[in-house]
PDB file of C-alpha atoms and ligand atoms in Angstrom:
ATOM      1  CA  MET A   1     -12.537  -3.029   7.457  1.00 51.00           C
ATOM      2  CA  THR A   2      -9.745  -5.373   6.862  1.00 55.00           C
ATOM      3  CA  VAL A   3      -6.884  -4.985   4.784  1.00 55.00           C
ATOM      4  CA  THR A   4      -7.880  -8.390   3.302  1.00 57.00           C
ATOM      5  CA  THR A   5     -11.380  -6.604   2.302  1.00 57.00           C
ATOM      6  CA  LEU A   6      -9.703  -3.875   0.617  1.00 59.00           C
ATOM      7  CA  LEU A   7      -6.962  -6.364  -1.168  1.00 62.00           C
ATOM      8  CA  THR A   8      -9.415  -8.755  -2.197  1.00 67.00           C
ATOM      9  CA  ARG A   9     -11.661  -5.804  -3.806  1.00 65.00           C
ATOM     10  CA  CYS A  10      -8.481  -4.353  -5.012  1.00 82.00           C
ATOM     11  CA  PRO A  11      -5.858  -6.166  -6.134  1.00 92.00           C
ATOM     12  CA  VAL A  12      -3.537  -3.493  -7.038  1.00 95.00           C
ATOM     13  CA  VAL A  13      -2.231  -1.045  -4.490  1.00 96.00           C
ATOM     14  CA  PRO A  14      -0.697   2.363  -5.825  1.00 98.00           C
ATOM     15  CA  VAL A  15       2.270   4.024  -3.805  1.00 98.00           C
ATOM     16  CA  VAL A  16       2.046   7.355  -3.965  1.00 98.00           C
ATOM     17  CA  VAL A  17       4.695  10.184  -3.502  1.00 97.00           C
ATOM     18  CA  LEU A  18       3.280  13.709  -3.666  1.00 97.00           C
ATOM     19  CA  ASP A  19       5.318  16.883  -4.012  1.00 95.00           C
ATOM     20  CA  HIS A  20       1.864  19.273  -3.589  1.00 96.00           C
ATOM     21  CA  PRO A  21      -1.347  18.554  -1.746  1.00 97.00           C
ATOM     22  CA  ASP A  22      -2.972  19.771  -4.804  1.00 97.00           C
ATOM     23  CA  GLN A  23      -2.404  16.621  -6.692  1.00 97.00           C
ATOM     24  CA  ALA A  24      -4.090  14.628  -4.469  1.00 98.00           C
ATOM     25  CA  LEU A  25      -7.588  14.945  -5.887  1.00 98.00           C
ATOM     26  CA  PRO A  26      -6.856  15.079  -9.455  1.00 98.00           C
ATOM     27  CA  LEU A  27      -5.067  11.870  -8.425  1.00 98.00           C
ATOM     28  CA  GLY A  28      -7.198  10.228  -6.225  1.00 98.00           C
ATOM     29  CA  LYS A  29      -9.992  11.046  -9.611  1.00 98.00           C
ATOM     30  CA  ALA A  30      -7.360   9.514 -12.341  1.00 98.00           C
ATOM     31  CA  LEU A  31      -7.506   6.510 -10.068  1.00 98.00           C
ATOM     32  CA  LEU A  32     -10.911   5.945  -9.706  1.00 98.00           C
ATOM     33  CA  ALA A  33     -11.253   6.412 -13.333  1.00 98.00           C
ATOM     34  CA  GLY A  34      -9.208   3.473 -14.133  1.00 98.00           C
ATOM     35  CA  GLY A  35     -10.941   1.157 -11.981  1.00 96.00           C
ATOM     36  CA  ILE A  36      -8.731   1.387  -8.357  1.00 96.00           C
ATOM     37  CA  ASP A  37     -10.118   2.319  -5.441  1.00 94.00           C
ATOM     38  CA  VAL A  38      -7.359   2.033  -2.941  1.00 95.00           C
ATOM     39  CA  VAL A  39      -4.332   4.242  -2.407  1.00 96.00           C
ATOM     40  CA  GLU A  40      -1.404   4.478  -0.257  1.00 97.00           C
ATOM     41  CA  ILE A  41      -0.158   8.282   0.392  1.00 98.00           C
ATOM     42  CA  THR A  42       3.248   7.969   1.765  1.00 98.00           C
ATOM     43  CA  LEU A  43       4.610  10.246   4.699  1.00 98.00           C
ATOM     44  CA  ARG A  44       8.020  10.391   2.581  1.00 97.00           C
ATOM     45  CA  THR A  45       7.180  14.129   1.568  1.00 96.00           C
ATOM     46  CA  ASP A  46       5.655  17.061   3.624  1.00 95.00           C
ATOM     47  CA  ALA A  47       2.632  16.612   1.289  1.00 97.00           C
ATOM     48  CA  GLY A  48       1.499  13.296   2.181  1.00 98.00           C
ATOM     49  CA  LEU A  49      -0.733  14.274   5.503  1.00 98.00           C
ATOM     50  CA  GLU A  50      -2.529  16.816   3.837  1.00 98.00           C
ATOM     51  CA  SER A  51      -3.130  14.823   1.217  1.00 98.00           C
ATOM     52  CA  ILE A  52      -4.383  12.166   2.979  1.00 98.00           C
ATOM     53  CA  ARG A  53      -7.027  14.439   4.408  1.00 98.00           C
ATOM     54  CA  ARG A  54      -7.928  15.703   0.804  1.00 98.00           C
ATOM     55  CA  LEU A  55      -8.386  12.040   0.029  1.00 98.00           C
ATOM     56  CA  ALA A  56     -10.362  10.889   2.425  1.00 97.00           C
ATOM     57  CA  GLU A  57     -13.386  12.925   1.391  1.00 97.00           C
ATOM     58  CA  LEU A  58     -13.325  11.915  -2.053  1.00 97.00           C
ATOM     59  CA  PRO A  59     -16.139   9.476  -2.539  1.00 97.00           C
ATOM     60  CA  GLY A  60     -15.387   5.534  -3.555  1.00 94.00           C
ATOM     61  CA  LEU A  61     -11.774   6.162  -2.278  1.00 95.00           C
ATOM     62  CA  HIS A  62     -10.075   4.055   0.297  1.00 94.00           C
ATOM     63  CA  VAL A  63      -7.110   5.765   1.393  1.00 96.00           C
ATOM     64  CA  GLY A  64      -3.837   4.476   3.623  1.00 96.00           C
ATOM     65  CA  ALA A  65      -1.144   5.855   4.791  1.00 97.00           C
ATOM     66  CA  GLY A  66       2.537   4.624   4.016  1.00 98.00           C
ATOM     67  CA  SER A  67       6.304   4.787   5.188  1.00 98.00           C
ATOM     68  CA  VAL A  68       4.431   5.490   8.629  1.00 98.00           C
ATOM     69  CA  LEU A  69       7.847   4.402  10.974  1.00 98.00           C
ATOM     70  CA  VAL A  70       7.008   5.874  14.626  1.00 98.00           C
ATOM     71  CA  PRO A  71       3.254   5.121  16.594  1.00 98.00           C
ATOM     72  CA  ASP A  72       3.022   9.367  16.612  1.00 98.00           C
ATOM     73  CA  GLN A  73       2.544   9.198  13.003  1.00 98.00           C
ATOM     74  CA  VAL A  74      -0.093   6.707  13.239  1.00 98.00           C
ATOM     75  CA  ASP A  75      -2.259   9.229  15.078  1.00 98.00           C
ATOM     76  CA  GLN A  76      -1.377  11.988  12.262  1.00 98.00           C
ATOM     77  CA  VAL A  77      -2.834   9.977   9.748  1.00 98.00           C
ATOM     78  CA  VAL A  78      -5.951   8.143  11.303  1.00 98.00           C
ATOM     79  CA  ASP A  79      -6.739  12.006  12.358  1.00 98.00           C
ATOM     80  CA  ALA A  80      -6.081  12.794   8.916  1.00 98.00           C
ATOM     81  CA  GLY A  81      -8.993  10.148   7.768  1.00 97.00           C
ATOM     82  CA  ALA A  82      -6.518   7.106   7.045  1.00 96.00           C
ATOM     83  CA  LEU A  83      -8.329   3.811   7.022  1.00 93.00           C
ATOM     84  CA  PHE A  84      -5.144   1.829   7.119  1.00 94.00           C
ATOM     85  CA  VAL A  85      -1.526   1.977   7.739  1.00 96.00           C
ATOM     86  CA  ILE A  86       1.545   0.801   5.690  1.00 96.00           C
ATOM     87  CA  SER A  87       5.232   0.249   7.107  1.00 98.00           C
ATOM     88  CA  PRO A  88       8.266  -0.492   5.132  1.00 98.00           C
ATOM     89  CA  GLY A  89       9.177  -2.898   8.247  1.00 98.00           C
ATOM     90  CA  LEU A  90       7.596  -3.983  11.152  1.00 98.00           C
ATOM     91  CA  SER A  91       7.461  -2.177  14.536  1.00 98.00           C
ATOM     92  CA  VAL A  92       5.274  -3.842  17.547  1.00 98.00           C
ATOM     93  CA  GLU A  93       4.725   0.120  18.832  1.00 98.00           C
ATOM     94  CA  VAL A  94       3.198   1.004  15.416  1.00 98.00           C
ATOM     95  CA  VAL A  95       1.346  -2.263  15.249  1.00 97.00           C
ATOM     96  CA  GLN A  96      -0.054  -1.220  18.411  1.00 97.00           C
ATOM     97  CA  ARG A  97      -0.659   1.872  18.100  1.00 98.00           C
ATOM     98  CA  CYS A  98      -3.166   0.869  14.730  1.00 96.00           C
ATOM     99  CA  ARG A  99      -4.819  -1.209  17.313  1.00 94.00           C
ATOM    100  CA  GLN A 100      -5.858   1.218  19.659  1.00 96.00           C
ATOM    101  CA  ARG A 101      -6.920   3.510  17.295  1.00 96.00           C
ATOM    102  CA  GLY A 102      -9.211   1.043  15.213  1.00 93.00           C
ATOM    103  CA  VAL A 103      -7.135   1.179  11.771  1.00 93.00           C
ATOM    104  CA  VAL A 104      -5.578  -2.052   9.884  1.00 91.00           C
ATOM    105  CA  ALA A 105      -1.629  -2.382  10.185  1.00 94.00           C
ATOM    106  CA  LEU A 106       0.246  -3.755   6.933  1.00 94.00           C
ATOM    107  CA  PRO A 107       3.772  -4.031   8.338  1.00 96.00           C
ATOM    108  CA  GLY A 108       6.619  -4.583   5.763  1.00 97.00           C
ATOM    109  CA  VAL A 109       8.485  -8.144   6.423  1.00 98.00           C
ATOM    110  CA  ALA A 110      11.758  -9.494   4.540  1.00 98.00           C
ATOM    111  CA  SER A 111      12.169 -12.841   6.389  1.00 98.00           C
ATOM    112  CA  ALA A 112      10.948 -15.475   8.472  1.00 98.00           C
ATOM    113  CA  SER A 113      12.052 -14.101  11.722  1.00 98.00           C
ATOM    114  CA  GLU A 114      10.005 -11.001  10.879  1.00 98.00           C
ATOM    115  CA  LEU A 115       7.497 -13.274  10.049  1.00 98.00           C
ATOM    116  CA  MET A 116       7.116 -15.005  13.269  1.00 98.00           C
ATOM    117  CA  THR A 117       7.114 -11.628  15.195  1.00 98.00           C
ATOM    118  CA  ALA A 118       3.942 -10.716  12.494  1.00 96.00           C
ATOM    119  CA  VAL A 119       2.360 -14.286  14.044  1.00 97.00           C
ATOM    120  CA  SER A 120       2.913 -13.106  17.788  1.00 97.00           C
ATOM    121  CA  LEU A 121       1.346  -9.827  17.125  1.00 96.00           C
ATOM    122  CA  GLY A 122      -1.676 -11.880  15.508  1.00 93.00           C
ATOM    123  CA  LEU A 123      -1.410 -10.551  11.791  1.00 92.00           C
ATOM    124  CA  ASP A 124      -2.552 -12.218   9.106  1.00 90.00           C
ATOM    125  CA  GLU A 125      -1.376 -10.112   6.592  1.00 92.00           C
ATOM    126  CA  VAL A 126       1.745  -8.313   5.642  1.00 94.00           C
ATOM    127  CA  LYS A 127       3.755  -6.157   3.103  1.00 96.00           C
ATOM    128  CA  PHE A 128       6.612  -8.366   1.502  1.00 97.00           C
ATOM    129  CA  PHE A 129       9.328  -5.500   1.113  1.00 98.00           C
ATOM    130  CA  PRO A 130      11.690  -5.267  -1.080  1.00 98.00           C
ATOM    131  CA  ALA A 131       9.955  -7.953  -3.402  1.00 98.00           C
ATOM    132  CA  GLY A 132      11.913  -7.781  -6.283  1.00 98.00           C
ATOM    133  CA  LEU A 133      15.201  -7.950  -4.165  1.00 98.00           C
ATOM    134  CA  LEU A 134      14.021 -10.597  -1.787  1.00 98.00           C
ATOM    135  CA  GLY A 135      13.662 -12.706  -4.503  1.00 98.00           C
ATOM    136  CA  GLY A 136      10.443 -12.013  -6.210  1.00 98.00           C
ATOM    137  CA  PRO A 137       7.629 -14.706  -6.401  1.00 98.00           C
ATOM    138  CA  ALA A 138       9.728 -17.482  -5.570  1.00 98.00           C
ATOM    139  CA  ALA A 139      10.899 -16.100  -2.272  1.00 98.00           C
ATOM    140  CA  ILE A 140       7.019 -15.653  -1.646  1.00 98.00           C
ATOM    141  CA  ARG A 141       6.152 -19.420  -2.141  1.00 98.00           C
ATOM    142  CA  ALA A 142       9.053 -20.560   0.058  1.00 98.00           C
ATOM    143  CA  LEU A 143       8.121 -18.160   2.896  1.00 98.00           C
ATOM    144  CA  ALA A 144       4.461 -18.958   2.676  1.00 97.00           C
ATOM    145  CA  ALA A 145       4.976 -22.406   2.886  1.00 97.00           C
ATOM    146  CA  PRO A 146       5.368 -22.693   6.664  1.00 98.00           C
ATOM    147  CA  PHE A 147       3.307 -19.729   7.371  1.00 98.00           C
ATOM    148  CA  THR A 148       0.042 -21.296   6.161  1.00 95.00           C
ATOM    149  CA  ARG A 149      -2.294 -18.364   6.988  1.00 92.00           C
ATOM    150  CA  MET A 150      -0.564 -15.621   5.824  1.00 94.00           C
ATOM    151  CA  SER A 151      -1.377 -13.256   2.993  1.00 93.00           C
ATOM    152  CA  PHE A 152       1.153 -11.526   1.371  1.00 95.00           C
ATOM    153  CA  MET A 153       1.131  -7.854  -0.541  1.00 95.00           C
ATOM    154  CA  PRO A 154       4.405  -7.893  -2.596  1.00 97.00           C
ATOM    155  CA  SER A 155       5.969  -4.237  -2.819  1.00 98.00           C
ATOM    156  CA  GLY A 156       9.296  -2.898  -4.559  1.00 98.00           C
ATOM    157  CA  GLY A 157      10.025  -3.987  -7.957  1.00 98.00           C
ATOM    158  CA  VAL A 158       6.747  -4.804  -9.134  1.00 98.00           C
ATOM    159  CA  LYS A 159       5.548  -3.627 -12.571  1.00 97.00           C
ATOM    160  CA  ALA A 160       3.392  -4.226 -15.531  1.00 97.00           C
ATOM    161  CA  GLU A 161       5.107  -6.859 -16.944  1.00 97.00           C
ATOM    162  CA  ASN A 162       5.597  -9.215 -13.594  1.00 98.00           C
ATOM    163  CA  MET A 163       2.660  -8.252 -11.692  1.00 97.00           C
ATOM    164  CA  ALA A 164       0.772 -11.306 -12.965  1.00 97.00           C
ATOM    165  CA  ASP A 165       3.728 -13.742 -11.630  1.00 97.00           C
ATOM    166  CA  TYR A 166       3.157 -12.254  -8.028  1.00 97.00           C
ATOM    167  CA  LEU A 167      -0.357 -12.861  -8.298  1.00 96.00           C
ATOM    168  CA  ALA A 168      -0.247 -16.328  -9.582  1.00 97.00           C
ATOM    169  CA  VAL A 169       1.104 -17.396  -5.460  1.00 97.00           C
ATOM    170  CA  PRO A 170      -2.010 -18.034  -3.609  1.00 95.00           C
ATOM    171  CA  ALA A 171      -0.799 -16.078  -0.642  1.00 95.00           C
ATOM    172  CA  VAL A 172      -0.785 -12.989  -3.039  1.00 95.00           C
ATOM    173  CA  PRO A 173      -4.030 -11.138  -2.774  1.00 93.00           C
ATOM    174  CA  ALA A 174      -2.593  -7.937  -3.936  1.00 95.00           C
ATOM    175  CA  VAL A 175       0.264  -6.323  -5.284  1.00 96.00           C
ATOM    176  CA  SER A 176       1.307  -2.736  -5.078  1.00 97.00           C
ATOM    177  CA  GLY A 177       4.021  -0.421  -6.756  1.00 97.00           C
ATOM    178  CA  SER A 178       4.449   3.162  -8.295  1.00 98.00           C
ATOM    179  CA  TRP A 179       4.537   2.377 -11.766  1.00 97.00           C
ATOM    180  CA  MET A 180       0.998   3.743 -12.733  1.00 97.00           C
ATOM    181  CA  VAL A 181       1.908   7.003 -10.317  1.00 98.00           C
ATOM    182  CA  ASP A 182       5.339   7.756 -11.341  1.00 96.00           C
ATOM    183  CA  PRO A 183       6.260  11.206  -9.694  1.00 94.00           C
ATOM    184  CA  THR A 184       7.059  12.396 -13.185  1.00 96.00           C
ATOM    185  CA  LEU A 185       3.340  11.931 -14.451  1.00 97.00           C
ATOM    186  CA  LEU A 186       1.960  13.588 -11.361  1.00 97.00           C
ATOM    187  CA  ARG A 187       4.294  16.478 -11.389  1.00 95.00           C
ATOM    188  CA  ALA A 188       3.356  16.899 -15.200  1.00 96.00           C
ATOM    189  CA  GLY A 189      -0.624  16.439 -14.589  1.00 96.00           C
ATOM    190  CA  ALA A 190      -0.478  13.351 -17.137  1.00 98.00           C
ATOM    191  CA  TRP A 191      -3.675  12.028 -15.343  1.00 98.00           C
ATOM    192  CA  ASP A 192      -5.131  10.390 -18.385  1.00 98.00           C
ATOM    193  CA  GLU A 193      -1.690   8.457 -18.374  1.00 98.00           C
ATOM    194  CA  VAL A 194      -2.480   7.736 -15.001  1.00 98.00           C
ATOM    195  CA  THR A 195      -6.085   6.164 -15.492  1.00 98.00           C
ATOM    196  CA  ALA A 196      -4.637   4.627 -18.649  1.00 98.00           C
ATOM    197  CA  ARG A 197      -1.770   2.431 -16.077  1.00 98.00           C
ATOM    198  CA  SER A 198      -4.416   2.134 -13.491  1.00 98.00           C
ATOM    199  CA  ALA A 199      -7.024   0.424 -16.210  1.00 98.00           C
ATOM    200  CA  ASP A 200      -4.154  -1.919 -17.687  1.00 98.00           C
ATOM    201  CA  ALA A 201      -2.897  -3.153 -14.111  1.00 97.00           C
ATOM    202  CA  MET A 202      -6.627  -3.606 -13.232  1.00 96.00           C
ATOM    203  CA  ALA A 203      -6.755  -5.639 -16.628  1.00 96.00           C
ATOM    204  CA  ARG A 204      -3.964  -7.815 -15.869  1.00 96.00           C
ATOM    205  CA  ALA A 205      -5.186  -8.521 -12.550  1.00 93.00           C
ATOM    206  CA  THR A 206      -8.472  -9.932 -13.455  1.00 82.00           C
TER     207      THR A 206
HETATM  208  C1  3PG B 301       8.457   1.795  -2.542  1.00 62.11           C
HETATM  209  O1  3PG B 301       8.474   1.635  -1.199  1.00 62.11           O
HETATM  210  O2  3PG B 301       8.716   2.665  -3.006  1.00 62.11           O
HETATM  211  C2  3PG B 301       7.104   0.988  -2.990  1.00 62.11           C
HETATM  212  O3  3PG B 301       7.335  -0.734  -2.699  1.00 62.11           O
HETATM  213  C3  3PG B 301       6.973   0.944  -4.222  1.00 62.11           C
HETATM  214  O4  3PG B 301       8.241   0.459  -4.860  1.00 62.11           O
HETATM  215  P1  3PG B 301       8.466   0.539  -6.399  1.00 62.11           P
HETATM  216  O5  3PG B 301       8.805   2.336  -6.901  1.00 62.11           O
HETATM  217  O6  3PG B 301       9.544  -0.290  -7.036  1.00 62.11           O
HETATM  218  O7  3PG B 301       6.981   0.319  -6.927  1.00 62.11           O
END
């Protein structure tokens, strides 16, 4: 499986920060009910790793890890069942460990120089982070021009209201963000709202 496969099948990737692993399965079911079958569980909280472990068992859901900063975390999330690894920036060591473990790496880039490094590593897909602050869709159009084979997943500042502007860029197969999985919704157990926002996002993407 490749990230392109994932992003083509699901153009909206939720970025999730969980307080407790018990939130994981209800969250996964709420996303699936809204038509989203790919999820990035971040390691920003202690709940992240166990949540990946639980969601890896949920049929139909493709779970990946986010906020992966160092190679040892690659081992942890792959052992927990993560199918892909997303990072806020580009670490050669993390990308190489992903290759060794047989999972797809989606590192973050914010500049042409980092894209040069991504190309030198043989990557053709990156996260563009933080997309809104870096100039939004116009910035991706400009950066994509010389990197003709690169696909970008913008993240950071992407919302329901602007996601179509990003997806209108040919080099953008998918967007990611947290608006459908806002931590306040997860804490409140507002799973119907997660499903509603997910369905709305998928409707806007197609
Ligand atoms: C992040 O790293 O938090 C993601 O890029 C999501 O950003 P968002 O909260 O602005 O959607």
